[in-house]
Structures are given as structure tokens and as C-alpha cells.
Coordinates of C-alpha atoms in Angstrom, one line a residue:
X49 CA 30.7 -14.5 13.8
X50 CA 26.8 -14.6 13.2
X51 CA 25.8 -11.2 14.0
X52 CA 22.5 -12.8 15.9
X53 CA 21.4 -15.1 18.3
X54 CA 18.5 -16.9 19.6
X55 CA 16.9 -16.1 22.4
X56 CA 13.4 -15.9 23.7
X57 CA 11.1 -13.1 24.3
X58 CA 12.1 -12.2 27.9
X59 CA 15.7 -13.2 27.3
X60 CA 15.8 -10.6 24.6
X61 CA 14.2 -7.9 27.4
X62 CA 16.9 -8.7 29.5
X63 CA 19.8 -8.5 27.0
X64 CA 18.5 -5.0 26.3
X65 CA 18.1 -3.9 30.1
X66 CA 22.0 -4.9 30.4
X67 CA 22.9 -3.3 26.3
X68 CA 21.9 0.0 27.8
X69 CA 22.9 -0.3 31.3
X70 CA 26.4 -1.1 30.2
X71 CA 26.3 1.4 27.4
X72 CA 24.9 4.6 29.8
X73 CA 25.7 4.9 33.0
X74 CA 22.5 6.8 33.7
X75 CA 20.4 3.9 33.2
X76 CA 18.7 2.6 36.1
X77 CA 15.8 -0.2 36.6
X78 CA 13.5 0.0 39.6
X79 CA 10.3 -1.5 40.8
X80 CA 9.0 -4.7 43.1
X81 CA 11.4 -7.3 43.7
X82 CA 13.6 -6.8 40.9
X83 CA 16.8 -7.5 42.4
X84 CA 19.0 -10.1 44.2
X85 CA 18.4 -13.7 43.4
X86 CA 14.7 -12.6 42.8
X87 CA 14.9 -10.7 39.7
X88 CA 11.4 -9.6 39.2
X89 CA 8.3 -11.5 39.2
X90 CA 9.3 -12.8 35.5
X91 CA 12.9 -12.9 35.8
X92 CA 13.6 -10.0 33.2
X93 CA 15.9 -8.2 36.1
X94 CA 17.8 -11.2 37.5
X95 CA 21.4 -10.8 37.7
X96 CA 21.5 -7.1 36.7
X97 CA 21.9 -6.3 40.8
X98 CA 25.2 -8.7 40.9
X99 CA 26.5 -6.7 37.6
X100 CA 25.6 -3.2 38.2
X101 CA 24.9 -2.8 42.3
X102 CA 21.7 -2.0 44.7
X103 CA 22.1 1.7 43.1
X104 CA 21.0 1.0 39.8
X105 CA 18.8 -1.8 40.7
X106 CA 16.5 -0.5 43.3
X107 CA 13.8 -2.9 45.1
X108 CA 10.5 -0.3 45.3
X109 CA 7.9 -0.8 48.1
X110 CA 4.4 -1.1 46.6
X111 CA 3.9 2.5 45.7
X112 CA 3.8 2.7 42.3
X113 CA 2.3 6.1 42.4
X114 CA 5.4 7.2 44.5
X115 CA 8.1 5.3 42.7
X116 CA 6.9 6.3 39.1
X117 CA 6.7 9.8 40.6
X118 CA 10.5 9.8 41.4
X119 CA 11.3 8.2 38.2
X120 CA 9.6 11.5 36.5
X121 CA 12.5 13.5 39.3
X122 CA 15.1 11.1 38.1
X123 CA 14.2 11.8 34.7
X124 CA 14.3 15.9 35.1
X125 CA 18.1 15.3 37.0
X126 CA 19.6 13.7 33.9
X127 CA 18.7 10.0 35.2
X128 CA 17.0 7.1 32.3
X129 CA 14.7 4.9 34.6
X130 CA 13.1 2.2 33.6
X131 CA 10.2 1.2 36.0
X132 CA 9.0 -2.1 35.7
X133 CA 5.4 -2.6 37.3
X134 CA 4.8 -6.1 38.1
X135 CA 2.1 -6.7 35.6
X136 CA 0.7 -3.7 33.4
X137 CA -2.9 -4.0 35.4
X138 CA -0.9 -1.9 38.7
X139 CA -0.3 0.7 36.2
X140 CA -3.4 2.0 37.7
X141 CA -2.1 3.1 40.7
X142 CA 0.4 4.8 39.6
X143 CA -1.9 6.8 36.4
X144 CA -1.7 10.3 37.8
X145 CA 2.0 10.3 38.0
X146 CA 1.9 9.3 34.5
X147 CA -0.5 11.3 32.8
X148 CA -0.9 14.2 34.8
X149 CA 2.7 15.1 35.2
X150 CA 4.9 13.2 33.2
X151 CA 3.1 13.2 30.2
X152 CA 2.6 17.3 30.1
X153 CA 5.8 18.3 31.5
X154 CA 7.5 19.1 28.3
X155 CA 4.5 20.8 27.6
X156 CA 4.6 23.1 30.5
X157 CA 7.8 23.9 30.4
X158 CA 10.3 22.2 28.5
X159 CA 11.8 19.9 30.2
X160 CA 12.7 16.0 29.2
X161 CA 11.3 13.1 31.3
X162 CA 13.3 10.2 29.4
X163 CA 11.6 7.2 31.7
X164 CA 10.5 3.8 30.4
X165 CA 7.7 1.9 32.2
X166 CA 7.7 -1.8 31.2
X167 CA 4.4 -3.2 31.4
X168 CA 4.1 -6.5 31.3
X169 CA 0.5 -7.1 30.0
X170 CA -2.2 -9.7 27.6
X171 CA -4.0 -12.8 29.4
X172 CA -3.8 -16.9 28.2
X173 CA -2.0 -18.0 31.0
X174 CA -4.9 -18.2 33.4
X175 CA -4.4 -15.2 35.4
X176 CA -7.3 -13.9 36.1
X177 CA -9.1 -10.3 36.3
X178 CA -6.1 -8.6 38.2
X179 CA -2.8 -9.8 35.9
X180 CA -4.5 -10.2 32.4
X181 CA -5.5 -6.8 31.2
X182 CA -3.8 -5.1 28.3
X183 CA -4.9 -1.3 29.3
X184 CA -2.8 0.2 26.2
X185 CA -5.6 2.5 24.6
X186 CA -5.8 4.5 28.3
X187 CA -1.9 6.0 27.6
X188 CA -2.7 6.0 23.7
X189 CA -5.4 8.8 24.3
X190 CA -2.5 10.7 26.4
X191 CA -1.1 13.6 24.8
X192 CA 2.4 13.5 25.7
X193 CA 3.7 9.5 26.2
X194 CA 5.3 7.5 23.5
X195 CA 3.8 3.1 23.1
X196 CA 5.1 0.5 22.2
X197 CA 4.3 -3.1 22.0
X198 CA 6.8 -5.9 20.3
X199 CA 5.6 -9.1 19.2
X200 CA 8.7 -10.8 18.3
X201 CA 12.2 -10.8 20.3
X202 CA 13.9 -8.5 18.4
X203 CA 12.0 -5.7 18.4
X204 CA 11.4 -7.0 21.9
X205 CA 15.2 -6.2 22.4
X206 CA 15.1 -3.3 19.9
X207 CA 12.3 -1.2 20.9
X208 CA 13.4 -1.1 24.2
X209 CA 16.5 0.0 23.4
X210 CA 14.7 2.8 21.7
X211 CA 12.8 3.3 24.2
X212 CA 15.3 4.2 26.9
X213 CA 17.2 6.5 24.2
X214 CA 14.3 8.9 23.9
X215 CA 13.5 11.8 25.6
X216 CA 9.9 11.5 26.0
X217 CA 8.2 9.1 28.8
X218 CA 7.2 5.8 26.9
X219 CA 5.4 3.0 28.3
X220 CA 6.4 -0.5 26.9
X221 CA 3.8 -2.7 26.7
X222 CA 5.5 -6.6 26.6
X223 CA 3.2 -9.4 25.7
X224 CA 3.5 -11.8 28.8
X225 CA 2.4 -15.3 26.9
X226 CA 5.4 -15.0 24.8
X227 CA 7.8 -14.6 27.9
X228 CA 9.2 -18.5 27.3
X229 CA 6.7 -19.8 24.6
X230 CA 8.3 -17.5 21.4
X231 CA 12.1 -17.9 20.7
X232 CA 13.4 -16.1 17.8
X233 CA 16.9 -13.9 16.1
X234 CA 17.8 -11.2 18.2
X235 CA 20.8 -8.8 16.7
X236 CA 23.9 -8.7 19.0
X237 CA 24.8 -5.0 20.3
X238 CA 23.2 -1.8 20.6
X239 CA 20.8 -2.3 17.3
X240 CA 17.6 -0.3 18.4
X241 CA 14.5 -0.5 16.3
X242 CA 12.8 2.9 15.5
X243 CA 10.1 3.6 17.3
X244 CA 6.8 5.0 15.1
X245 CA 7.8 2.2 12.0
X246 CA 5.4 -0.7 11.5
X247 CA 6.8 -3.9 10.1
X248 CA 5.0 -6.2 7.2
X249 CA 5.3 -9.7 9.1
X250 CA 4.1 -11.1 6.3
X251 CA 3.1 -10.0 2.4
X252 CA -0.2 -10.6 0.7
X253 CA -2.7 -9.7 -1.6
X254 CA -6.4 -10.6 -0.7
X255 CA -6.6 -9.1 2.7
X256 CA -4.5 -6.8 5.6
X257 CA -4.5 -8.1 9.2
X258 CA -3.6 -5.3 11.4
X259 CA -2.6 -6.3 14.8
X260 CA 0.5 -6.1 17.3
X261 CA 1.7 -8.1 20.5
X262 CA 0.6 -11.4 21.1
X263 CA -2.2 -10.9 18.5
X264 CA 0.6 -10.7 15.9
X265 CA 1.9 -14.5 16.2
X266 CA -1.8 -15.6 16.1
X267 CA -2.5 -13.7 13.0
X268 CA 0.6 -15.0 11.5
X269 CA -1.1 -18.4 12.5
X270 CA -4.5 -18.2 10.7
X271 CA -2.7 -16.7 7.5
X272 CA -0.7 -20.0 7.2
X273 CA -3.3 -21.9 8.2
X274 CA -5.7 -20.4 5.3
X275 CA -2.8 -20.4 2.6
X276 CA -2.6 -20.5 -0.6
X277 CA -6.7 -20.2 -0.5
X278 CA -6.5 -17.0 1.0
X279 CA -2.9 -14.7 0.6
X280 CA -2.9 -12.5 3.5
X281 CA -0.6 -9.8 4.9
X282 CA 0.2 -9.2 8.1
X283 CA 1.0 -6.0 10.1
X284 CA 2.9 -5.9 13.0
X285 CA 2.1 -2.1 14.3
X286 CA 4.7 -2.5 17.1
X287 CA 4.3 1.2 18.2
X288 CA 0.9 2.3 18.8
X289 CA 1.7 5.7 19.2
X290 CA 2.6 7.8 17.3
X291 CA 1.3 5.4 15.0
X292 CA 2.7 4.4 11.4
X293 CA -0.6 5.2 9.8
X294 CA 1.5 5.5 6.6
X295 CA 2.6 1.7 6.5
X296 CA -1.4 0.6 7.3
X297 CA -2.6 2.6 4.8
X298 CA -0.6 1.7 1.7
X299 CA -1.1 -2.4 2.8
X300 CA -4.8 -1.9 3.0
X301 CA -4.8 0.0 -1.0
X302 CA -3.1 -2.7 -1.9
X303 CA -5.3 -5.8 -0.9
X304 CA -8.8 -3.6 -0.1
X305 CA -9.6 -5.4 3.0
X306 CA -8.7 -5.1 6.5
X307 CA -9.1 -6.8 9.6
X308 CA -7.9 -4.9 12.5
X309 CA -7.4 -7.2 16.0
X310 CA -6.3 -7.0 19.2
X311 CA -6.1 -9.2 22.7
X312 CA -7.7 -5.8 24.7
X313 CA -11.6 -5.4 24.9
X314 CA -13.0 -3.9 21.7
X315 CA -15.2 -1.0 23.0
X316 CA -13.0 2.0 22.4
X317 CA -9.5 0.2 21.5
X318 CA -6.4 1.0 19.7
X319 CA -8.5 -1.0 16.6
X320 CA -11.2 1.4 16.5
X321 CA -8.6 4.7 15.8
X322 CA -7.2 2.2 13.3
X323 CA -10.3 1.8 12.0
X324 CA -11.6 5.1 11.7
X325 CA -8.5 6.8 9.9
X326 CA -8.5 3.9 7.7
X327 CA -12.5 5.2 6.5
X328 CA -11.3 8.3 5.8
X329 CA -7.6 7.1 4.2
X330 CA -9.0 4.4 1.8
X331 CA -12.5 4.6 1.9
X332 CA -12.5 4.1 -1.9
X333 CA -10.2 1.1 -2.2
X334 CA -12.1 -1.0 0.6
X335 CA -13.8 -4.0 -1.3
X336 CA -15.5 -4.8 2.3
X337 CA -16.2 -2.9 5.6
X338 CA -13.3 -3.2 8.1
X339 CA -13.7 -6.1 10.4
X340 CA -12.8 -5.3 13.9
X341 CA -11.7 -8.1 16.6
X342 CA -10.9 -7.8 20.2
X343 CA -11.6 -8.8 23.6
X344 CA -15.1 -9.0 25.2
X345 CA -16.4 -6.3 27.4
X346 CA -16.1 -7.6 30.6
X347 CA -13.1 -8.6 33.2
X348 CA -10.6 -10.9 32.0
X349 CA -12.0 -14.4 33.3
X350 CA -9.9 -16.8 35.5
X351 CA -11.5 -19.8 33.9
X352 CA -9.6 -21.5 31.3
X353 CA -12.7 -22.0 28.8
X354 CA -13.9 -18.2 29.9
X355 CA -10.9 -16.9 28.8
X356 CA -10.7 -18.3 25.8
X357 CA -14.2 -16.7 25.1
X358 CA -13.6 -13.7 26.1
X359 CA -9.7 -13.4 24.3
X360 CA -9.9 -13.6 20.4
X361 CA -7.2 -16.0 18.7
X362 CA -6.0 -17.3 15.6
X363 CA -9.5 -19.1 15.1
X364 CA -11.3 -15.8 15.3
X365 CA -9.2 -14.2 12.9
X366 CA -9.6 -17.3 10.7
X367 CA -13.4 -16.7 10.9
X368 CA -12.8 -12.0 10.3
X369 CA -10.9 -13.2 7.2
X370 CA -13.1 -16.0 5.7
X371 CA -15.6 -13.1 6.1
X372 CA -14.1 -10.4 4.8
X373 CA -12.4 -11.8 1.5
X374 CA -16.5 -13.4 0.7
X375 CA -18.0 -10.0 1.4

């Protein structure tokens, strides 16, 4: 029997939620709407209540600051939650919870708060201002959490398996435009993908796009689109922290140019860290200066041709590379 199957992005989020549910009996999901018929504002929770009972899959009022605060109790007791927040912009509400308590408990004393908040995050689908924003660099700068963010369904699958399994509160940050759109191999069973490993999406010579979520499917798009005139690798980080600073730097020897990218604004994002360590990790094999690419400084615009100024795409990456490789 073929030891994979295909499935999309969100399909493969809900085959993991059930692979762990079914494995632990700890595992719980809670958060807004996510059981019954409903099944979450995306669907990833729908039939888990019919399978596992309103005990394990437990509707939330909208309190996130509450709710994520009991997951952190949970946690303590023995529990695995995994919290889903609607979209990954509410987060907000519930940021004190998370990086004032859960984030230092083992700190302070010890203690394990094994939670997973899923985070469903990144704009092109018209969402406006209030479900678009990929806040990922706030939780990075936060001593104490683990994130992640897959860009394909298997890691989609496998990071959260991962995810739940670990001791330490980790937000997963899933790319929402590849919900339905990306369809891929996903590994049957509990096959968990280690978190803190970056994965070469695709090899090359001439120049290293480093990138993860969404981002990752439209940098695999421009490197097509510019081969065999430019041969360009692509990194997949898919865990932004702790970060696998090892696998960067050895692509970007190699090739000596790098283009770093992400959906979120530019001004102090997960690219510039990226970045920085790379000027200090291979200063002396850069052919070119590192070309960084990210969202404009501003609120994610509703409007269709807004948006598509404001989030970068395979074009723009196109454009970094072009510019890079003729430096």
C-alpha cells in the first residue's frame, strides 16, 4: 500500500489534529466555533466533535485571553491543547497569556506548558486589515515559544504533529491561501517532521531564496520561471524559531547570493535576523548584498490591486533575483 496520500493543505491539518487525538488521549482542540457541523471557520475541526466528544472539542466564547490562559492550566495538569484562534490577527488579544506567562514559565520554575496555538495567518484572499496579517516576528522575539510555519501539506501534517509532542508552547503559523489551492503527498500515520530543520525545496547554484509559508510556493514559482537562465535554490525555513541557521548558511556559501522574502511587512521581520547572521556567517562568500523582500509598512489593504502592492509575489522575487545574480 502506498505509504502516502494526497491531500490538500488544510486536509493534511486535519489528518494531524485526528493522528494525535487518536494516538494521546490528552490531546484536546479548543477555540471559536470549532465543533458540531461547524468545524471552525476553515473547516480544519469538522468532524473531530462526532469522533472524540464536546470534551475534547470545546466551543470557546471570544476570550482568547481567557481561553489561551486555561490552555497554559491545561498544559501544567498534564493536558496537550491545541488552541486554534480564528485567524492569527486575534492572537493579539490573547498576547499576555502567551508571552508573559506561558512563554517564561519553564523559566520560573520548571514546569512544561506543551500547548499549540494554530494561527491561521498571510493575506491574497481579499481579507482585509483585520484577517490578513502574518504577526510571526512578535513570538520570534519571545524568549521561551517554539514557530513554525509549513509551506507544503506534509510538513503541514508533520510539523504539527511535532508540535503537539513537545513540551514547550509553540505557535503554528498555517499559511491560509494554501487552505484549498495547494494539494500535495502527505505520509500516512504518526510521521512528524522535526521541528528546527530547514528543507532545500529546490537545489541551485547562482543564487539562495530564503523564505517559508506561502512565500515558499512563489519562490518555487519565479525559480522555474527563470530556469535554466538563472539556477536557483530554494529554502523552505519551515521553523522560524529556533531557526536552522546551519542549513541557510551552507546554501548561501555555496551559490554567494541570497534573497531573503517574506509575505509579513519588512521593517523588523523574521528576513532581517536572517539577514543579519548571514553578514556575519558568510560575509566573505557574498558576491552581492542580501536582497530583502517583504510586505509594505502599512495595514494589509482590502482592495484587490492594493493588496497585491502591498504583498510581494513570485514577480518580485523574479525582479530580487534578476538583481542580485547582475550585481
Amino acid at each position: 500500500m502506498d505509504s502516502n496520500r494526497t491531500m490538500t493543505y488544510i486536509e493534511a491539518i486535519r489528518d494531524g489534529l485526528r493522528t494525535e487525538m487518536r494516538r494521546d488521549p490528552d490531546v484536546l482542540v479548543m477555540g471559536e466555533d470549532i465543533g458540531g457541523e461547524f468545524g471552525g471557520a476553515f473547516k480544519a475541526t469538522k468532524g473531530l466533535e462526532a469522533e472524540f466528544g464536546a470534551r475534547r472539542v470545546m466551543n470557546m466564547p471570544m476570550t482568547e485571553l481567557a481561553f489561551i490562559g486555561a490552555a497554559t492550566g491545561m498544559g501544567l495538569m498534564g493536558l496537550r491543547p491545541v488552541i486554534e484562534v480564528q485567524f492569527a490577527d486575534f492572537i493579539s488579544t490573547g498576547f499576555d497569556s502567551i508571552v508573559q506567562y506561558a512563554a517564561t514559565t519553564h523559566y520560573r520554575w520548571g514546569a512544561a506548558v506543551p500547548w499549540v496555538i494554530r494561527a491561521p495567518a498571510d493575506g491574497g484572499i481579499r481579507s482585509g486589515p483585520f484577517h490578513s496579517q502574518n504577526p510571526e516576528a512578535w513570538f520570534v522575539h519571545t524568549p521561551g515559544l517554539k514557530v513554525v510555519a509549513p509551506a507544503t501539506p506534509a510538513d503541514a501534517k508533520g510539523l504539527l504533529l511535532a508540535a503537539i509532542r513537545d513540551n514547550n508552547p509553540v505557535i503554528y503559523f498555517e499559511s491560509k491561501p494554501l487552505y484549498r489551492s495547494l494539494r500535495g503527498a502527505v505520509p500516512r500515520g504518526d510521521r512528524a517532521t522535526p521541528i528546527g530543520r530547514a528543507r532545500i525545496a529546490r537545489e541551485g547554484h547562482h543564487v539562495t531564496v530564503i523564505t517559508y509559508g506561502e512565500m515558499v510556493r512563489q519562490a518555487l514559482t519565479a525559480a522555474d520561471s527563470l530556469a535554466p537562465e538563472v539556477d536557483v535554490e530554494v529554502i523552505d525555513l519551515r521553523t522560524l524559531k529556533p531557526l536552522d541557521r546551519d542549513t541557510v548558511t551552507a546554501s548561501v556559501r555555496k551559490t554567494g547570493r541570497a534573497v531573503v522574502a517574506h509575505a509579513a511587512n519588512r521593517l523588523a521581520g523574521v528576513g532581517a535576523e536572517i539577514a543579519a547572521d548571514l553578514g556575519q556567517a558568510a560575509f566573505e562568500y557574498l558576491d552581492a548584498p542580501i536582497h530583502r523582500i517583504g510586505g509594505l509598512d502599512v495595514p494589509v489593504p482590502f482592495s484587490p490591486p492594493l493588496e497585491d502592492a502591498y504583498r510581494p509575489g513570485a514577480d518580485d522575487i523574479m525582479a530580487a533575483i534578476r538583481e542580485t545574480v547582475a550585481y
